[in-house]
Coordinates of C-alpha atoms and ligand atoms in Angstrom, one line a residue:
M1 CA 21.9 33.6 -0.9
D2 CA 22.8 30.4 0.9
H3 CA 20.8 27.4 0.2
I4 CA 18.5 25.7 2.7
K5 CA 18.2 22.0 3.0
L6 CA 15.0 20.5 4.4
R7 CA 14.5 16.9 5.4
G8 CA 11.2 15.1 5.1
I9 CA 9.8 11.7 4.1
G10 CA 10.5 10.7 0.5
V11 CA 7.2 9.1 -0.6
S12 CA 7.8 8.9 -4.4
P13 CA 11.3 8.5 -5.7
G14 CA 13.1 10.6 -8.3
V15 CA 14.6 14.0 -8.6
S16 CA 13.1 17.2 -10.0
L17 CA 14.4 20.8 -10.3
G18 CA 12.1 23.7 -10.8
E19 CA 10.3 26.8 -9.6
V20 CA 8.0 26.8 -6.6
Y21 CA 4.3 27.1 -7.1
L22 CA 2.8 27.7 -3.7
T23 CA -0.8 26.8 -3.0
E24 CA -2.9 28.5 -0.4
R25 CA -3.3 26.8 2.9
M26 CA -6.9 25.8 3.5
I27 CA -8.0 27.7 6.6
F28 CA -11.3 27.0 8.3
M29 CA -12.9 29.8 10.3
R30 CA -11.2 30.5 13.6
R31 CA -13.7 33.0 15.0
K32 CA -17.3 32.3 15.9
E33 CA -19.7 34.5 13.9
S34 CA -23.2 34.7 15.3
I35 CA -26.4 35.3 13.3
S36 CA -29.9 36.3 14.3
V37 CA -32.8 33.9 14.6
S38 CA -34.3 35.2 11.4
Q39 CA -31.1 34.5 9.5
V40 CA -31.0 30.8 10.5
A41 CA -33.3 29.5 7.6
E42 CA -31.2 31.5 5.1
E43 CA -28.0 30.1 6.5
M44 CA -29.4 26.5 6.4
E45 CA -30.2 27.0 2.7
R46 CA -26.8 28.4 2.0
F47 CA -25.3 25.3 3.5
E48 CA -27.7 23.0 1.6
K49 CA -26.8 24.6 -1.7
A50 CA -23.1 24.3 -0.9
V51 CA -23.6 20.5 -0.3
L52 CA -25.4 20.2 -3.6
R53 CA -22.8 22.1 -5.5
T54 CA -20.1 20.0 -3.9
R55 CA -21.9 16.8 -5.0
E56 CA -22.1 18.1 -8.6
Q57 CA -18.4 19.0 -8.6
L58 CA -17.4 15.7 -7.2
V59 CA -19.3 13.8 -9.9
Q60 CA -17.8 16.0 -12.5
I61 CA -14.2 15.6 -11.3
K62 CA -14.7 11.8 -10.9
D63 CA -15.7 11.5 -14.5
E64 CA -12.8 13.7 -15.7
I65 CA -10.2 11.8 -13.7
K66 CA -11.5 8.6 -15.0
V67 CA -10.6 9.8 -18.5
T68 CA -7.4 11.6 -17.7
I69 CA -5.6 9.2 -15.3
G70 CA -7.7 6.1 -15.1
E71 CA -10.6 4.6 -13.3
E72 CA -8.6 3.4 -10.2
H73 CA -7.9 7.0 -9.2
S74 CA -11.5 8.2 -9.7
F75 CA -12.5 6.0 -6.7
I76 CA -11.2 8.6 -4.3
F77 CA -14.2 10.7 -5.4
E78 CA -16.6 7.8 -5.0
A79 CA -15.4 7.8 -1.4
H80 CA -15.9 11.5 -1.1
L81 CA -19.4 11.3 -2.4
L82 CA -20.1 8.7 0.3
I83 CA -18.6 11.0 3.0
L84 CA -20.8 13.7 1.7
K85 CA -23.8 11.5 2.3
D86 CA -22.8 10.9 5.9
K87 CA -25.8 11.8 7.8
S88 CA -24.1 12.5 11.1
M89 CA -21.7 14.9 9.5
I90 CA -24.3 16.9 7.6
S91 CA -26.8 17.0 10.5
G92 CA -24.0 17.9 12.8
V93 CA -23.4 21.1 10.8
E94 CA -27.1 21.8 10.6
R95 CA -27.5 21.3 14.3
I96 CA -24.8 23.8 15.2
I97 CA -26.2 26.4 12.8
K98 CA -29.7 26.0 14.3
E99 CA -28.9 25.6 18.0
E100 CA -26.0 28.0 18.3
K101 CA -27.2 30.5 15.6
V102 CA -23.9 30.8 13.8
R103 CA -22.6 31.1 10.3
A104 CA -22.3 27.9 8.3
E105 CA -18.5 28.4 8.0
W106 CA -18.2 28.3 11.8
A107 CA -20.4 25.2 12.0
I108 CA -18.3 23.4 9.4
S109 CA -15.1 24.4 11.1
R110 CA -16.4 22.9 14.4
I111 CA -17.4 19.6 12.8
H112 CA -14.0 19.5 11.0
D113 CA -12.2 19.9 14.4
K114 CA -14.3 17.2 15.8
Y115 CA -13.4 14.7 13.1
R116 CA -9.8 15.8 13.2
K117 CA -9.6 15.0 16.9
I118 CA -11.2 11.6 16.4
F119 CA -8.8 10.7 13.6
E120 CA -5.7 12.0 15.4
S121 CA -6.3 9.5 18.2
I122 CA -6.1 6.6 15.8
A123 CA -2.9 4.6 16.1
D124 CA -2.8 3.2 12.5
E125 CA -1.2 5.5 10.0
Y126 CA -3.3 4.5 7.0
L127 CA -6.5 5.0 8.8
R128 CA -5.3 8.2 10.4
E129 CA -4.5 9.7 7.1
R130 CA -8.0 9.1 5.8
Q131 CA -8.7 12.3 7.8
S132 CA -7.6 14.1 4.7
D133 CA -10.6 12.8 2.8
V134 CA -13.0 14.2 5.4
S135 CA -11.1 17.5 5.4
D136 CA -11.2 17.5 1.6
V137 CA -15.0 17.1 1.5
L138 CA -15.6 19.6 4.3
S139 CA -13.3 22.2 2.8
R140 CA -14.9 21.8 -0.6
V141 CA -18.3 22.4 1.0
Y142 CA -16.8 25.4 2.9
R143 CA -15.5 27.0 -0.3
N144 CA -18.8 26.4 -2.0
L145 CA -20.6 28.5 0.6
D146 CA -19.0 31.3 -1.2
P147 CA -18.4 30.0 -4.7
T148 CA -16.6 33.1 -6.0
E149 CA -13.6 32.2 -3.8
E150 CA -10.7 30.9 -5.7
K151 CA -9.8 27.3 -6.0
L152 CA -6.4 25.8 -6.7
K153 CA -5.0 28.2 -9.3
E154 CA -3.8 27.0 -12.6
T155 CA 0.0 26.7 -12.7
K156 CA 2.1 28.2 -15.5
G157 CA 3.4 24.7 -16.2
D158 CA 6.5 22.8 -15.2
N159 CA 6.4 23.8 -11.5
I160 CA 7.1 22.2 -8.2
L161 CA 3.9 22.2 -6.2
V162 CA 4.5 23.3 -2.6
A163 CA 1.6 23.1 -0.1
H164 CA 0.8 22.6 3.5
D165 CA -1.2 19.6 2.5
L166 CA -2.9 18.6 -0.7
L167 CA -6.4 17.5 -0.5
P168 CA -6.9 14.3 -2.3
S169 CA -9.1 16.0 -4.9
E170 CA -6.5 18.7 -5.4
A171 CA -3.8 16.1 -5.7
A172 CA -5.7 14.2 -8.3
T173 CA -6.7 17.2 -10.4
S174 CA -3.3 19.0 -10.2
L175 CA -1.0 16.0 -10.6
S176 CA -3.0 14.6 -13.5
R177 CA -2.5 17.7 -15.6
G178 CA 1.0 16.6 -16.4
D179 CA 2.7 19.9 -15.7
I180 CA 3.8 19.3 -12.1
L181 CA 7.4 18.2 -11.8
A182 CA 7.4 17.3 -8.1
V183 CA 5.5 17.8 -4.9
A184 CA 6.7 19.1 -1.5
L185 CA 4.3 19.2 1.5
D186 CA 4.5 20.4 5.1
I187 CA 2.6 17.3 6.3
G188 CA 1.6 13.8 5.2
G189 CA 2.9 10.2 5.3
Q190 CA 3.6 7.2 3.1
T191 CA 0.0 6.1 2.6
S192 CA -1.6 9.5 1.9
H193 CA -3.4 9.8 -1.4
T194 CA -0.9 12.3 -2.6
A195 CA 1.9 9.8 -2.0
I196 CA 0.1 6.9 -3.7
L197 CA -0.9 9.1 -6.7
A198 CA 2.6 10.6 -7.0
R199 CA 4.2 7.1 -7.0
S200 CA 1.8 5.8 -9.6
L201 CA 2.3 8.9 -11.8
N202 CA 6.1 8.8 -11.3
I203 CA 6.2 12.3 -9.8
P204 CA 8.9 12.8 -7.1
A205 CA 7.4 13.7 -3.8
V206 CA 8.6 14.6 -0.3
V207 CA 6.1 15.1 2.5
G208 CA 6.4 15.8 6.2
L209 CA 8.7 18.8 5.6
R210 CA 6.9 20.7 8.5
D211 CA 7.2 24.3 7.4
I212 CA 8.4 24.4 3.8
T213 CA 5.4 26.6 2.9
R214 CA 6.9 29.3 5.2
R215 CA 10.5 28.8 3.9
V216 CA 9.8 29.4 0.2
K217 CA 7.9 31.8 -2.0
N218 CA 6.4 31.6 -5.4
G219 CA 9.2 31.5 -8.1
D220 CA 12.0 30.3 -5.8
F221 CA 14.1 27.6 -7.4
I222 CA 14.1 24.3 -5.5
I223 CA 15.2 20.7 -5.9
V224 CA 13.0 17.8 -4.7
D225 CA 14.8 14.5 -4.1
G226 CA 12.0 12.0 -3.5
T227 CA 14.4 9.1 -3.2
V228 CA 16.1 10.4 0.0
G229 CA 13.3 12.7 1.1
E230 CA 15.2 16.0 0.8
V231 CA 14.4 19.4 -0.6
I232 CA 17.0 22.1 -1.3
V233 CA 15.8 25.7 -1.6
N234 CA 17.9 28.2 -3.7
P235 CA 20.7 25.8 -4.5
S236 CA 24.1 27.1 -5.7
S237 CA 24.9 26.3 -9.3
A238 CA 27.3 23.5 -8.2
I239 CA 24.5 21.8 -6.2
R240 CA 22.2 22.3 -9.2
K241 CA 24.6 20.6 -11.4
E242 CA 25.1 17.7 -8.9
F243 CA 21.3 17.1 -8.8
E244 CA 20.9 17.4 -12.6
G245 CA 23.4 14.5 -12.7
K246 CA 21.4 12.6 -10.1
K247 CA 18.2 13.2 -12.0
K248 CA 19.7 11.9 -15.2
K249 CA 21.0 8.8 -13.3
Y250 CA 17.6 8.2 -11.9
D251 CA 15.8 8.7 -15.2
D252 CA 18.2 6.3 -16.9
Y253 CA 17.6 3.8 -14.1
Q254 CA 13.9 4.1 -14.6
K255 CA 14.3 3.4 -18.3
E256 CA 16.4 0.3 -17.5
L257 CA 13.7 -0.8 -15.1
R258 CA 11.0 -0.6 -17.7
K259 CA 13.3 -2.4 -20.2
T260 CA 13.9 -5.2 -17.7
A261 CA 10.2 -5.5 -17.0
K262 CA 9.6 -6.5 -20.6
L263 CA 12.4 -9.2 -20.8
S264 CA 11.5 -12.8 -20.2
S265 CA 11.7 -14.3 -16.7
R266 CA 14.1 -17.0 -17.6
T267 CA 17.5 -18.0 -16.3
L268 CA 20.5 -18.3 -18.6
D269 CA 20.0 -22.0 -19.0
G270 CA 16.3 -21.7 -19.8
V271 CA 14.5 -22.2 -16.5
D272 CA 11.4 -20.1 -16.1
F273 CA 10.7 -18.2 -12.9
K274 CA 7.8 -15.9 -12.0
P275 CA 8.1 -12.5 -10.3
M276 CA 4.8 -11.4 -8.6
A277 CA 3.8 -8.4 -6.6
N278 CA 2.9 -7.9 -3.0
I279 CA 0.4 -5.0 -2.8
E280 CA -1.6 -3.3 -0.1
L281 CA -3.9 -1.1 -2.1
P282 CA -5.9 -1.8 -5.3
E283 CA -4.3 1.3 -7.0
E284 CA -0.9 -0.5 -7.1
V285 CA -1.8 -3.1 -9.6
E286 CA -1.1 -1.1 -12.7
Q287 CA 2.4 0.0 -11.6
A288 CA 3.2 -3.6 -10.5
I289 CA 2.4 -4.9 -13.9
S290 CA 4.4 -2.2 -15.6
L291 CA 7.4 -3.2 -13.5
G292 CA 7.2 -6.8 -14.7
A293 CA 4.8 -8.5 -12.1
E294 CA 3.2 -11.6 -13.6
G295 CA 0.4 -11.4 -11.1
I296 CA -0.4 -10.4 -7.6
G297 CA 1.3 -12.9 -5.3
L298 CA 0.0 -11.3 -2.1
F299 CA -2.8 -8.8 -1.6
R300 CA -2.8 -7.8 2.0
S301 CA -6.5 -7.3 2.5
E302 CA -6.0 -5.5 5.9
F303 CA -6.5 -2.1 4.5
L304 CA -10.2 -2.8 3.9
Y305 CA -10.6 -3.1 7.7
L306 CA -8.5 0.0 8.4
Q307 CA -10.1 2.5 6.1
S308 CA -13.3 3.0 8.0
Q309 CA -14.3 2.7 11.6
S310 CA -17.1 0.3 10.9
L311 CA -16.5 -3.2 9.4
P312 CA -16.3 -3.3 5.6
S313 CA -19.5 -4.7 4.0
E314 CA -19.5 -7.6 1.5
E315 CA -20.0 -5.0 -1.2
D316 CA -16.9 -3.1 0.0
H317 CA -14.8 -6.2 -0.2
F318 CA -16.3 -7.4 -3.5
E319 CA -15.7 -4.0 -5.2
I320 CA -12.0 -4.0 -4.2
Y321 CA -11.3 -7.7 -5.1
S322 CA -13.1 -7.5 -8.4
R323 CA -11.2 -4.4 -9.3
I324 CA -7.9 -6.0 -8.6
A325 CA -8.9 -9.2 -10.4
E326 CA -10.1 -7.3 -13.5
N327 CA -7.0 -5.1 -13.6
A328 CA -4.6 -8.0 -13.3
F329 CA -6.5 -10.4 -15.5
P330 CA -5.5 -12.9 -16.9
S331 CA -2.6 -13.0 -14.4
P332 CA -3.4 -14.6 -11.0
V333 CA -4.4 -12.6 -7.9
I334 CA -3.8 -14.1 -4.5
I335 CA -6.0 -12.5 -1.9
R336 CA -4.9 -13.1 1.6
T337 CA -7.7 -13.1 4.2
M338 CA -7.3 -10.6 7.0
D339 CA -4.1 -10.7 9.0
I340 CA -5.6 -8.6 11.7
G341 CA -5.0 -8.8 15.4
G342 CA -2.0 -8.6 17.6
E343 CA -0.9 -5.1 18.2
K344 CA -1.2 -3.9 14.7
Y345 CA -4.8 -2.8 14.4
M346 CA -6.3 -3.2 17.8
S347 CA -7.8 0.3 18.1
Q348 CA -9.9 -0.1 15.0
M349 CA -11.2 -3.5 15.7
N350 CA -12.0 -2.8 19.3
M351 CA -10.0 -5.8 20.4
E352 CA -8.7 -6.6 23.7
K353 CA -5.0 -5.7 24.5
E354 CA -3.0 -8.9 24.6
P355 CA 0.1 -9.4 26.7
N356 CA 2.0 -10.9 23.8
P357 CA 0.3 -9.8 20.6
A358 CA 2.7 -11.5 18.1
L359 CA 1.7 -14.8 19.7
G360 CA -1.9 -13.9 20.2
L361 CA -5.2 -13.8 18.5
R362 CA -3.9 -12.8 15.1
A363 CA -4.8 -13.6 11.4
V364 CA -6.6 -16.9 10.9
R365 CA -7.0 -17.3 14.7
F366 CA -9.0 -14.1 14.8
S367 CA -11.0 -15.1 11.6
L368 CA -12.0 -18.4 13.0
K369 CA -13.0 -16.9 16.3
D370 CA -15.6 -14.7 14.7
H371 CA -17.0 -16.6 11.7
N372 CA -19.4 -13.7 10.9
I373 CA -16.6 -11.3 9.9
F374 CA -14.7 -14.1 8.1
R375 CA -17.8 -15.2 6.2
V376 CA -18.3 -11.7 4.8
Q377 CA -14.8 -11.8 3.4
L378 CA -15.0 -15.3 2.0
R379 CA -18.3 -14.5 0.3
A380 CA -16.8 -11.5 -1.4
I381 CA -13.7 -13.4 -2.5
L382 CA -15.8 -16.2 -3.9
K383 CA -18.0 -13.7 -5.8
A384 CA -14.9 -12.0 -7.2
S385 CA -13.6 -15.4 -8.3
V386 CA -15.9 -15.4 -11.3
H387 CA -12.9 -13.9 -13.0
K388 CA -11.2 -17.2 -12.5
N389 CA -7.9 -15.7 -11.7
V390 CA -8.6 -15.3 -7.9
K391 CA -7.0 -17.5 -5.3
V392 CA -7.5 -17.3 -1.5
L393 CA -4.6 -17.5 1.0
I394 CA -4.9 -18.1 4.8
P395 CA -2.3 -16.4 7.0
M396 CA -0.7 -17.7 10.2
I397 CA -1.7 -21.3 9.9
T398 CA -0.4 -23.3 12.8
E399 CA -2.2 -26.6 12.6
I400 CA -4.2 -28.7 10.2
E401 CA -7.4 -28.1 12.1
E402 CA -7.4 -24.5 11.0
I403 CA -7.3 -25.6 7.4
V404 CA -10.1 -28.1 7.9
E405 CA -12.3 -25.5 9.6
T406 CA -11.6 -22.8 7.0
K407 CA -12.5 -25.3 4.2
G408 CA -15.7 -26.2 6.0
L409 CA -16.6 -22.5 6.2
L410 CA -15.7 -22.0 2.5
E411 CA -17.9 -24.9 1.5
D412 CA -20.7 -23.5 3.6
V413 CA -20.4 -20.1 1.9
K414 CA -20.3 -21.8 -1.5
S415 CA -23.6 -23.6 -0.8
E416 CA -25.1 -20.3 0.3
L417 CA -24.1 -18.7 -2.9
R418 CA -25.4 -21.6 -5.0
R419 CA -28.8 -21.2 -3.2
E420 CA -28.8 -17.6 -4.1
N421 CA -27.8 -18.3 -7.7
I422 CA -24.7 -16.3 -7.4
K423 CA -21.9 -17.4 -9.7
F424 CA -18.3 -18.1 -8.4
N425 CA -15.4 -20.4 -9.2
E426 CA -16.2 -23.8 -7.8
N427 CA -12.6 -24.7 -7.8
I428 CA -11.1 -21.6 -6.3
P429 CA -7.6 -22.5 -5.2
L430 CA -7.0 -22.4 -1.4
G431 CA -3.6 -21.8 0.0
A432 CA -1.9 -21.7 3.4
M433 CA 0.8 -19.3 4.5
I434 CA 3.8 -20.9 6.1
E435 CA 5.0 -18.4 8.6
V436 CA 4.8 -20.3 11.9
P437 CA 7.5 -22.9 12.5
A438 CA 5.0 -25.5 13.4
A439 CA 3.4 -25.2 10.0
A440 CA 6.8 -25.4 8.3
A441 CA 7.5 -28.6 10.1
I442 CA 4.3 -30.3 8.8
T443 CA 4.7 -29.2 5.2
D444 CA 4.4 -32.8 4.2
L445 CA 0.9 -32.9 5.7
L446 CA -0.2 -29.4 4.6
V447 CA 0.5 -30.1 1.0
K448 CA -2.2 -32.8 1.1
E449 CA -4.7 -30.3 2.3
V450 CA -4.2 -27.2 0.2
D451 CA -3.7 -26.2 -3.4
F452 CA -0.7 -24.0 -2.9
L453 CA 1.7 -22.7 -0.2
S454 CA 3.1 -19.3 0.3
I455 CA 6.1 -18.8 2.6
G456 CA 5.9 -15.6 4.7
T457 CA 9.6 -15.3 5.5
N458 CA 9.1 -12.1 7.5
D459 CA 7.2 -13.9 10.2
L460 CA 8.8 -17.3 9.7
I461 CA 12.2 -15.7 10.6
Q462 CA 10.7 -13.8 13.5
Y463 CA 9.2 -17.0 15.0
Y464 CA 11.9 -19.4 14.1
L465 CA 14.7 -17.3 15.5
A466 CA 12.6 -15.8 18.3
V467 CA 13.5 -12.3 17.1
D468 CA 10.9 -9.6 17.0
R469 CA 10.9 -8.4 13.4
A470 CA 10.2 -4.8 14.5
N471 CA 12.6 -4.5 17.5
E472 CA 15.8 -2.6 16.8
L473 CA 17.5 -4.0 19.9
V474 CA 17.5 -7.5 18.4
S475 CA 17.6 -6.7 14.7
Y476 CA 21.3 -7.9 14.6
L477 CA 19.9 -11.4 15.1
Y478 CA 17.3 -11.2 12.4
K479 CA 19.3 -13.2 9.7
P480 CA 17.5 -14.6 6.7
L481 CA 20.6 -16.6 5.8
H482 CA 20.9 -18.2 9.3
P483 CA 21.5 -21.9 8.5
S484 CA 18.4 -22.9 10.4
I485 CA 16.2 -20.7 8.1
L486 CA 17.9 -22.1 5.0
R487 CA 17.3 -25.6 6.2
I488 CA 13.6 -25.1 6.9
L489 CA 13.1 -23.2 3.6
K490 CA 14.8 -26.0 1.7
Y491 CA 12.5 -28.5 3.4
I492 CA 9.4 -26.6 2.6
I493 CA 10.2 -25.9 -1.0
E494 CA 11.5 -29.4 -1.8
T495 CA 8.5 -31.1 -0.1
S496 CA 6.1 -28.9 -2.0
I497 CA 7.8 -29.6 -5.3
K498 CA 7.9 -33.3 -4.6
N499 CA 4.2 -33.3 -4.0
G500 CA 3.5 -31.2 -7.1
T501 CA 2.1 -28.3 -4.9
E502 CA 2.7 -24.8 -6.1
V503 CA 5.0 -22.8 -3.7
T504 CA 5.7 -19.1 -3.5
V505 CA 7.8 -17.0 -1.2
C506 CA 6.1 -13.7 -0.4
G507 CA 8.3 -12.3 2.4
E508 CA 11.0 -9.7 2.0
M509 CA 13.6 -12.4 1.3
A510 CA 12.1 -12.7 -2.2
A511 CA 13.2 -9.1 -2.9
D512 CA 16.8 -9.7 -1.8
P513 CA 19.0 -10.8 -4.7
L514 CA 21.2 -13.1 -2.7
S515 CA 18.3 -14.7 -0.8
A516 CA 16.4 -15.1 -4.1
L517 CA 19.3 -17.0 -5.6
V518 CA 19.6 -19.3 -2.6
M519 CA 15.9 -20.1 -2.8
L520 CA 16.2 -20.6 -6.6
G521 CA 18.9 -23.1 -5.7
F522 CA 16.3 -25.0 -3.6
G523 CA 14.0 -25.1 -6.6
L524 CA 11.8 -22.1 -5.9
K525 CA 10.3 -20.5 -9.1
T526 CA 7.7 -18.0 -7.8
F527 CA 8.9 -14.9 -6.0
S528 CA 6.4 -12.3 -4.7
M529 CA 7.7 -8.9 -3.5
N530 CA 7.2 -5.2 -3.3
P531 CA 6.9 -4.4 -7.1
I532 CA 9.8 -1.9 -7.0
F533 CA 12.2 -4.7 -6.5
I534 CA 11.0 -6.9 -9.3
P535 CA 13.4 -5.5 -12.0
K536 CA 16.4 -6.0 -9.8
I537 CA 15.5 -9.6 -8.9
K538 CA 14.7 -10.4 -12.5
K539 CA 18.1 -9.0 -13.5
T540 CA 19.8 -11.3 -10.9
L541 CA 17.9 -14.4 -11.8
R542 CA 18.3 -13.8 -15.6
S543 CA 22.0 -13.5 -15.1
V544 CA 22.6 -17.0 -13.7
E545 CA 22.4 -20.7 -14.6
Y546 CA 20.0 -22.6 -12.5
K547 CA 22.1 -25.8 -12.5
N548 CA 25.2 -24.0 -11.2
V549 CA 23.2 -22.0 -8.6
R550 CA 21.8 -25.3 -7.3
K551 CA 25.4 -26.7 -6.8
I552 CA 26.7 -23.6 -5.2
V553 CA 23.8 -23.4 -2.7
Q554 CA 24.1 -27.1 -2.0
K555 CA 27.7 -26.6 -1.0
A556 CA 26.8 -23.5 1.1
M557 CA 24.4 -25.6 3.2
S558 CA 27.3 -27.2 5.1
L559 CA 28.6 -23.8 6.3
R560 CA 28.1 -22.7 9.9
T561 CA 27.0 -19.1 9.9
A562 CA 25.0 -16.6 7.9
Q563 CA 28.1 -14.6 7.2
E564 CA 30.1 -17.6 5.9
I565 CA 27.1 -18.6 3.7
E566 CA 26.8 -15.0 2.3
E567 CA 30.5 -14.6 1.6
Y568 CA 30.7 -18.0 -0.1
I569 CA 27.7 -17.6 -2.4
I570 CA 28.6 -14.0 -3.4
E571 CA 32.1 -14.9 -4.2
K572 CA 31.1 -17.9 -6.3
I573 CA 28.3 -16.2 -8.1
I574 CA 30.2 -13.0 -8.9
R575 CA 33.1 -15.0 -10.3
M576 CA 30.8 -17.0 -12.6
Y577 CA 28.1 -14.4 -13.3
P578 CA 29.5 -10.9 -12.9
Q579 CA 26.2 -9.3 -14.0
A580 CA 24.2 -11.0 -11.2
F581 CA 24.4 -8.3 -8.6
L582 CA 24.9 -5.3 -10.8
M583 CA 21.5 -3.6 -10.6
K584 CA 21.4 -1.2 -7.7
Q585 CA 18.4 0.7 -6.5
A586 CA 19.0 4.3 -7.8
N587 CA 19.6 7.0 -5.3
Ligands
LIG1 C1 5.4 -12.5 5.9 O1 5.2 -12.7 7.1 O2 6.5 -12.8 5.3 C2 4.4 -11.8 5.1 C3 4.5 -11.8 3.8 O3 3.3 -11.3 5.7 P1 3.3 -9.9 6.5 O4 4.6 -9.2 6.2 O5 2.1 -9.2 6.0 O6 3.2 -10.4 7.9
LIG2 MG1 3.2 -12.5 7.9

């Protein structure tokens, strides 16, 4: 039989070959089943019992997961317990049973549909995918109406899990058993729980395959390539061989990564540098550290505002920040206050549409407009600072006044905490992001106001070159090595160093070997990036001598174009340090 190739989204890299283990698709009731008035009380009791049973199961799974794969993954179930407590959801089901005199299954299906519709209309991917948590809880209650119905079957071991979608609880329980080689799903996206979990457990995963559950049957042999997002069903022996080779290459690469992670972060001539991680979810800390991160250089706190339709409480913030601080301790954790606004998260925040969102009420501008929301976040960050490794970073600073106002607020919140006898770090370091050209130009003034600076090259390039960072039509102009960008970076880095102020780069440039070398040449020592790039950057920086890189970069500064600069530096570096660019991403 000819093989079939299916394209999806690779959400966890690596290659696995094995037999299909197909899980049942969760189907809610599609037909209305009426009951008589006398049966209503019984039906209500049935539903109540199912909710109770669900609660017991969730507590039990939560405790088990804590032991098998770690506390940070057990929080999914904490969230599920909270969903189960949601009064409007539970009373919604009860009302339908009572008023419409229908079976509980039908009532749950109706409520499920209602939530699905609400979630589907949400623009943000992360938030939209939280629908799976609601589905998970409702389907668990649904199954518990008739507890004899089967749950996810035990696998024989060493299988590839194929499903329409994996409920977060199914993902956690099945992937943690250690006998699933890969996952392939009909639906899903980058930020689904399955994706996050698969990445942290190093299980290759491809989602968004549309109809893989219809294309395979139990026992079929398939290949899952999570790096490129491809699944091959019934491969020929030649294809099988090719992918076995790929798998070996990827596994060897992983081993090399882990080895590099343990090596010192030092150039050949003994200059120390510091790789740090940019993360968006608390679950990412562990993997970041295992890849060699010496701290969290940027925690984008936005996800807190995106995971529920109401604003996060101080407790919600505090729980997440302390968890990250504890898991990373004693390494530093830089929490960036919300970078919300613009077009990104408008629908969740109920904000007005702006004509030019990138230049609008974004980040610190939004925070300072509504002190109440900002204060909640600052209080939680301060409370989490008892761990002493927490720093706070303010995004999109344009002028000194914003720093002054933020400091005033921070002092206010500190006095409030003192009055309440709540402990915090009195000297919590405060930093400013440099991502607006105006802030870059006043680095000499900013260093006098803050404890550290973090350069957000993603936005700095966008605003400096007037090139929308997300617009394909002008992406050819988005050049990190444009001489203007290098000049301004050199100025920011050198001015900070001269003043004795810590400076970090946390934009994508830190993850590009050539750009990282250029910035090392300016004197930069701290590079914060998506953790998967840390080993590669470490390898590059460990392969060179700081003093020579400085000279090469200095010479390159007189060149006229990004291309000339790139060619010149690559040529010089490769000639002197042939190892510098050798580590490729595996695929
Ligand atoms: C940046 O702008 O470089 C940055 C790190 O922030 P974000 O990508 O979150 O805008
Ligand atoms: Mg930015």
